[in-house]
Amino acid sequence: MIVQAGQDLDVVLADIETLVSCESPSDDLAAVARSADVVAALGERVLGVGPERIVLEGRTHLRWRFGDPAVLVLGHHDTVWPLGSLDRLPFGVSDGILRGPGCFDMKTGVVMALHAVAALPDRTGVSILITGDEELGSPSSRALIEQEALGCAAVLVLEAAADHGAVKIARKGVSLYRVHVEGRAAHAGLEPERGVNAAVEAAHLLLAVAALGDAAAGTSVTPTLLKAGSTTNTVPAGAEFAVDVRVRTIAEQDRVDAAIRAIAPTLPGAVIRVEGGANRRPMERESSAALFAEAVAIAEAAGLTPFEGVAVGGASDGNFTAGLGVPTLDGLGAVGGGAHADDEHVIVAMIPERIALLHGLLSAALPGGRA
């Protein structure tokens, strides 16, 4: 075991506490920058070398490169938790359970990545990329992630595990849209017939868009945020709504995209404008098959707790790398649950096992299959 019970595990737990204790909500640039400083300092202590700091659109990302990248270890240090969450949900370890905002998604995974790489006798070929905007959809880091993954033999994503420690062998793709409707204002009491009601048009569009879902294919098309009108006595001149699309296959993503863009207005005089599109392509099973088989073999040989491979609805930065055709395995991080919820937690006993699994995958994927 790379990290054992006792002193070694105590060091890892202290490192997790250090990261969790530095709050890093994605939408707070100063908080993300402070968190990057903490991750950088911790990584320098564990790895013996500091990272490259990459600031894009005000967001701080960290990269450690050991030679030309052959394997990318991918994670993020931003969280969904607002400043002050620690006051209500302080870090703590009790009865084998670690708690604290962001511990499961995914600060434990960041610490695990650093310790697993540090344990390699030769790190040549390893790249570690810890981004600061994943919870926002990676608007500034996507190109950086894709650039770093190109040419790699494998991408290992330290997002939290699925239920019961399952690794994530497939993820749904995500498309995000905003549909704008332009109508014509008029007085709702004196001459409503002169108006073009954007709210009514939006209602027609909502139903048409929602009907594009296909449960059998695993496709959900969900209208979400809706806004219309200006005052209670005016025919709405404008309306807009957001649409969240989740798909298992690229073919379904393309089908829904074409259909949304082809929807025509119902009311004469209404004008429709569609913004957005594919945010993340699906991470299909073929991308992870070989790496998953390798992970299972490593776990069996090392006597680790068995785990399954599952498909999940949520997306991650692994969708980007899999979309490039780079073999990608996700969900290699903390085992626990409650992501984004008050009961977020990590099972302490599984931390050494997951570090050992990551170490084995790195060793197998590096040139020459180094042990």
mmCIF file of C-alpha atoms in Angstrom, residues 2-201:
data_model
loop_
_atom_site.group_PDB
_atom_site.id
_atom_site.type_symbol
_atom_site.label_atom_id
_atom_site.label_comp_id
_atom_site.label_asym_id
_atom_site.label_seq_id
_atom_site.Cartn_x
_atom_site.Cartn_y
_atom_site.Cartn_z
ATOM 1 C CA ILE A 2 1.439 3.412 -0.978
ATOM 2 C CA VAL A 3 -0.208 5.204 1.960
ATOM 3 C CA GLN A 4 -0.716 3.147 5.086
ATOM 4 C CA ALA A 5 -2.705 3.522 8.265
ATOM 5 C CA GLY A 6 -0.990 5.583 10.920
ATOM 6 C CA GLN A 7 1.441 8.378 10.282
ATOM 7 C CA ASP A 8 1.261 8.352 6.462
ATOM 8 C CA LEU A 9 -2.535 8.535 6.446
ATOM 9 C CA ASP A 10 -2.434 11.231 9.117
ATOM 10 C CA VAL A 11 -0.314 13.356 6.758
ATOM 11 C CA VAL A 12 -2.817 12.882 3.931
ATOM 12 C CA LEU A 13 -5.737 13.792 6.209
ATOM 13 C CA ALA A 14 -3.924 16.920 7.363
ATOM 14 C CA ASP A 15 -3.365 17.882 3.724
ATOM 15 C CA ILE A 16 -7.055 17.414 2.967
ATOM 16 C CA GLU A 17 -7.925 19.605 5.936
ATOM 17 C CA THR A 18 -5.585 22.288 4.590
ATOM 18 C CA LEU A 19 -7.388 22.380 1.238
ATOM 19 C CA VAL A 20 -10.912 22.132 2.639
ATOM 20 C CA SER A 21 -10.143 24.929 5.106
ATOM 21 C CA CYS A 22 -9.414 27.306 2.221
ATOM 22 C CA GLU A 23 -12.834 28.005 0.708
ATOM 23 C CA SER A 24 -12.845 28.317 -3.086
ATOM 24 C CA PRO A 25 -16.232 29.132 -4.637
ATOM 25 C CA SER A 26 -15.825 29.132 -8.407
ATOM 26 C CA ASP A 27 -17.405 32.532 -8.946
ATOM 27 C CA ASP A 28 -15.059 34.341 -6.519
ATOM 28 C CA LEU A 29 -11.791 35.066 -8.344
ATOM 29 C CA ALA A 30 -9.959 36.146 -5.194
ATOM 30 C CA ALA A 31 -11.032 33.005 -3.327
ATOM 31 C CA VAL A 32 -9.937 30.772 -6.202
ATOM 32 C CA ALA A 33 -6.579 32.566 -6.311
ATOM 33 C CA ARG A 34 -6.105 32.017 -2.560
ATOM 34 C CA SER A 35 -6.980 28.358 -2.970
ATOM 35 C CA ALA A 36 -4.481 28.030 -5.815
ATOM 36 C CA ASP A 37 -1.791 29.394 -3.505
ATOM 37 C CA VAL A 38 -2.655 26.754 -0.909
ATOM 38 C CA VAL A 39 -2.702 23.914 -3.455
ATOM 39 C CA ALA A 40 0.577 25.121 -4.949
ATOM 40 C CA ALA A 41 2.304 25.231 -1.566
ATOM 41 C CA LEU A 42 1.008 21.808 -0.590
ATOM 42 C CA GLY A 43 2.019 20.337 -3.947
ATOM 43 C CA GLU A 44 5.484 21.826 -3.679
ATOM 44 C CA ARG A 45 5.930 20.200 -0.293
ATOM 45 C CA VAL A 46 4.667 16.801 -1.465
ATOM 46 C CA LEU A 47 6.317 16.751 -4.901
ATOM 47 C CA GLY A 48 9.396 18.823 -4.132
ATOM 48 C CA VAL A 49 8.697 21.255 -6.949
ATOM 49 C CA GLY A 50 6.223 24.083 -7.446
ATOM 50 C CA PRO A 51 3.647 24.234 -10.236
ATOM 51 C CA GLU A 52 3.318 26.484 -13.227
ATOM 52 C CA ARG A 53 0.580 29.040 -12.512
ATOM 53 C CA ILE A 54 -1.700 29.697 -15.464
ATOM 54 C CA VAL A 55 -4.157 32.574 -15.070
ATOM 55 C CA LEU A 56 -6.895 32.688 -17.698
ATOM 56 C CA GLU A 57 -9.758 35.177 -17.537
ATOM 57 C CA GLY A 58 -8.726 35.876 -13.945
ATOM 58 C CA ARG A 59 -8.921 32.228 -12.895
ATOM 59 C CA THR A 60 -5.895 30.412 -11.542
ATOM 60 C CA HIS A 61 -4.984 26.932 -12.784
ATOM 61 C CA LEU A 62 -1.957 24.884 -11.725
ATOM 62 C CA ARG A 63 0.183 22.510 -13.779
ATOM 63 C CA TRP A 64 3.054 20.235 -12.841
ATOM 64 C CA ARG A 65 4.891 18.691 -15.796
ATOM 65 C CA PHE A 66 7.545 16.012 -15.488
ATOM 66 C CA GLY A 67 8.928 15.779 -19.009
ATOM 67 C CA ASP A 68 6.749 15.453 -22.081
ATOM 68 C CA PRO A 69 3.241 14.455 -20.971
ATOM 69 C CA ALA A 70 2.284 10.817 -21.512
ATOM 70 C CA VAL A 71 -0.352 10.607 -18.763
ATOM 71 C CA LEU A 72 -2.535 13.480 -17.572
ATOM 72 C CA VAL A 73 -3.823 13.499 -13.982
ATOM 73 C CA LEU A 74 -6.780 15.871 -13.969
ATOM 74 C CA GLY A 75 -8.657 17.605 -11.160
ATOM 75 C CA HIS A 76 -10.017 20.946 -9.923
ATOM 76 C CA HIS A 77 -9.725 22.971 -6.741
ATOM 77 C CA ASP A 78 -12.835 25.149 -7.079
ATOM 78 C CA THR A 79 -16.092 24.198 -5.349
ATOM 79 C CA VAL A 80 -19.778 25.121 -5.366
ATOM 80 C CA TRP A 81 -19.684 26.193 -1.706
ATOM 81 C CA PRO A 82 -20.003 29.947 -0.935
ATOM 82 C CA LEU A 83 -17.692 31.715 1.482
ATOM 83 C CA GLY A 84 -18.772 31.094 5.075
ATOM 84 C CA SER A 85 -19.840 27.483 4.511
ATOM 85 C CA LEU A 86 -17.082 26.302 6.846
ATOM 86 C CA ASP A 87 -18.712 28.175 9.714
ATOM 87 C CA ARG A 88 -21.792 25.995 9.326
ATOM 88 C CA LEU A 89 -20.108 22.792 8.115
ATOM 89 C CA PRO A 90 -16.614 22.698 9.648
ATOM 90 C CA PHE A 91 -13.975 20.183 8.617
ATOM 91 C CA GLY A 92 -13.881 17.118 10.832
ATOM 92 C CA VAL A 93 -13.106 13.406 10.995
ATOM 93 C CA SER A 94 -15.264 11.165 13.182
ATOM 94 C CA ASP A 95 -15.969 7.423 13.165
ATOM 95 C CA GLY A 96 -13.991 6.967 9.958
ATOM 96 C CA ILE A 97 -15.880 9.668 8.047
ATOM 97 C CA LEU A 98 -14.297 12.921 6.868
ATOM 98 C CA ARG A 99 -16.582 15.905 6.351
ATOM 99 C CA GLY A 100 -16.354 19.458 5.112
ATOM 100 C CA PRO A 101 -17.492 21.522 2.117
ATOM 101 C CA GLY A 102 -15.702 20.383 -1.007
ATOM 102 C CA CYS A 103 -14.067 17.363 0.635
ATOM 103 C CA PHE A 104 -15.733 14.864 -1.719
ATOM 104 C CA ASP A 105 -15.958 17.086 -4.799
ATOM 105 C CA MET A 106 -13.033 17.144 -5.048
ATOM 106 C CA LYS A 107 -10.329 18.323 -2.670
ATOM 107 C CA THR A 108 -9.608 14.830 -1.380
ATOM 108 C CA GLY A 109 -8.986 13.790 -4.987
ATOM 109 C CA VAL A 110 -6.477 16.624 -5.425
ATOM 110 C CA VAL A 111 -4.508 15.475 -2.373
ATOM 111 C CA MET A 112 -4.655 11.860 -3.534
ATOM 112 C CA ALA A 113 -3.266 12.836 -6.937
ATOM 113 C CA LEU A 114 -0.298 14.647 -5.423
ATOM 114 C CA HIS A 115 0.599 11.774 -3.082
ATOM 115 C CA ALA A 116 0.191 9.086 -5.754
ATOM 116 C CA VAL A 117 2.508 10.911 -8.150
ATOM 117 C CA ALA A 118 4.989 11.637 -5.345
ATOM 118 C CA ALA A 119 5.272 7.901 -4.678
ATOM 119 C CA LEU A 120 6.415 7.118 -8.238
ATOM 120 C CA PRO A 121 10.133 6.283 -8.433
ATOM 121 C CA ASP A 122 10.243 8.039 -11.802
ATOM 122 C CA ARG A 123 7.660 10.710 -12.651
ATOM 123 C CA THR A 124 8.832 11.267 -16.209
ATOM 124 C CA GLY A 125 5.801 11.517 -18.478
ATOM 125 C CA VAL A 126 3.329 12.643 -15.805
ATOM 126 C CA SER A 127 1.387 15.911 -16.069
ATOM 127 C CA ILE A 128 -0.870 17.105 -13.244
ATOM 128 C CA LEU A 129 -3.434 19.775 -14.092
ATOM 129 C CA ILE A 130 -5.593 21.248 -11.320
ATOM 130 C CA THR A 131 -8.061 23.793 -12.680
ATOM 131 C CA GLY A 132 -10.077 26.516 -10.972
ATOM 132 C CA ASP A 133 -13.365 26.734 -12.876
ATOM 133 C CA GLU A 134 -14.697 23.200 -13.401
ATOM 134 C CA GLU A 135 -17.899 23.824 -11.449
ATOM 135 C CA LEU A 136 -18.740 26.619 -13.915
ATOM 136 C CA GLY A 137 -18.303 24.359 -16.939
ATOM 137 C CA SER A 138 -14.572 25.104 -17.387
ATOM 138 C CA PRO A 139 -15.021 28.245 -19.525
ATOM 139 C CA SER A 140 -11.398 29.364 -19.229
ATOM 140 C CA SER A 141 -9.661 26.008 -18.751
ATOM 141 C CA ARG A 142 -11.225 23.886 -21.491
ATOM 142 C CA ALA A 143 -8.643 24.740 -24.139
ATOM 143 C CA LEU A 144 -5.849 24.210 -21.616
ATOM 144 C CA ILE A 145 -7.220 20.781 -20.681
ATOM 145 C CA GLU A 146 -7.574 19.719 -24.296
ATOM 146 C CA GLN A 147 -4.108 20.963 -25.186
ATOM 147 C CA GLU A 148 -2.566 19.072 -22.267
ATOM 148 C CA ALA A 149 -4.430 15.854 -23.097
ATOM 149 C CA LEU A 150 -3.509 15.720 -26.782
ATOM 150 C CA GLY A 151 -0.800 13.150 -27.326
ATOM 151 C CA CYS A 152 -1.298 11.488 -23.946
ATOM 152 C CA ALA A 153 -1.824 7.743 -23.678
ATOM 153 C CA ALA A 154 -4.305 8.179 -20.822
ATOM 154 C CA VAL A 155 -6.192 10.744 -18.772
ATOM 155 C CA LEU A 156 -6.971 9.851 -15.154
ATOM 156 C CA VAL A 157 -9.679 12.066 -13.646
ATOM 157 C CA LEU A 158 -9.742 12.434 -9.856
ATOM 158 C CA GLU A 159 -13.395 13.388 -9.594
ATOM 159 C CA ALA A 160 -15.163 11.593 -6.743
ATOM 160 C CA ALA A 161 -16.250 7.990 -7.191
ATOM 161 C CA ALA A 162 -19.836 6.996 -7.860
ATOM 162 C CA ASP A 163 -21.907 5.074 -5.304
ATOM 163 C CA HIS A 164 -20.081 2.289 -3.479
ATOM 164 C CA GLY A 165 -16.749 3.362 -4.939
ATOM 165 C CA ALA A 166 -17.648 2.689 -8.566
ATOM 166 C CA VAL A 167 -15.454 4.388 -11.149
ATOM 167 C CA LYS A 168 -17.089 6.330 -13.951
ATOM 168 C CA ILE A 169 -16.688 4.683 -17.335
ATOM 169 C CA ALA A 170 -19.207 6.844 -19.188
ATOM 170 C CA ARG A 171 -20.681 10.297 -18.677
ATOM 171 C CA LYS A 172 -23.507 12.024 -20.448
ATOM 172 C CA GLY A 173 -22.727 14.906 -22.725
ATOM 173 C CA VAL A 174 -24.152 18.337 -21.965
ATOM 174 C CA SER A 175 -25.602 20.997 -24.233
ATOM 175 C CA LEU A 176 -26.745 24.358 -22.897
ATOM 176 C CA TYR A 177 -29.034 26.735 -24.752
ATOM 177 C CA ARG A 178 -30.726 30.064 -24.254
ATOM 178 C CA VAL A 179 -33.770 30.643 -26.440
ATOM 179 C CA HIS A 180 -34.737 34.294 -26.988
ATOM 180 C CA VAL A 181 -38.163 35.367 -28.233
ATOM 181 C CA GLU A 182 -38.796 38.819 -29.676
ATOM 182 C CA GLY A 183 -42.424 39.922 -29.772
ATOM 183 C CA ARG A 184 -44.106 43.348 -29.802
ATOM 184 C CA ALA A 185 -45.315 45.321 -26.799
ATOM 185 C CA ALA A 186 -48.836 46.702 -26.510
ATOM 186 C CA HIS A 187 -51.192 47.808 -23.733
ATOM 187 C CA ALA A 188 -52.743 44.647 -22.284
ATOM 188 C CA GLY A 189 -56.091 46.361 -21.651
ATOM 189 C CA LEU A 190 -56.506 48.930 -24.406
ATOM 190 C CA GLU A 191 -55.179 47.157 -27.507
ATOM 191 C CA PRO A 192 -53.687 43.729 -26.772
ATOM 192 C CA GLU A 193 -54.399 42.688 -30.369
ATOM 193 C CA ARG A 194 -51.605 44.996 -31.559
ATOM 194 C CA GLY A 195 -49.020 43.079 -29.576
ATOM 195 C CA VAL A 196 -47.098 39.890 -30.251
ATOM 196 C CA ASN A 197 -47.012 38.074 -26.934
ATOM 197 C CA ALA A 198 -43.466 36.774 -26.398
ATOM 198 C CA ALA A 199 -44.564 34.923 -23.253
ATOM 199 C CA VAL A 200 -47.182 32.938 -25.158
ATOM 200 C CA GLU A 201 -44.675 32.188 -27.902
#
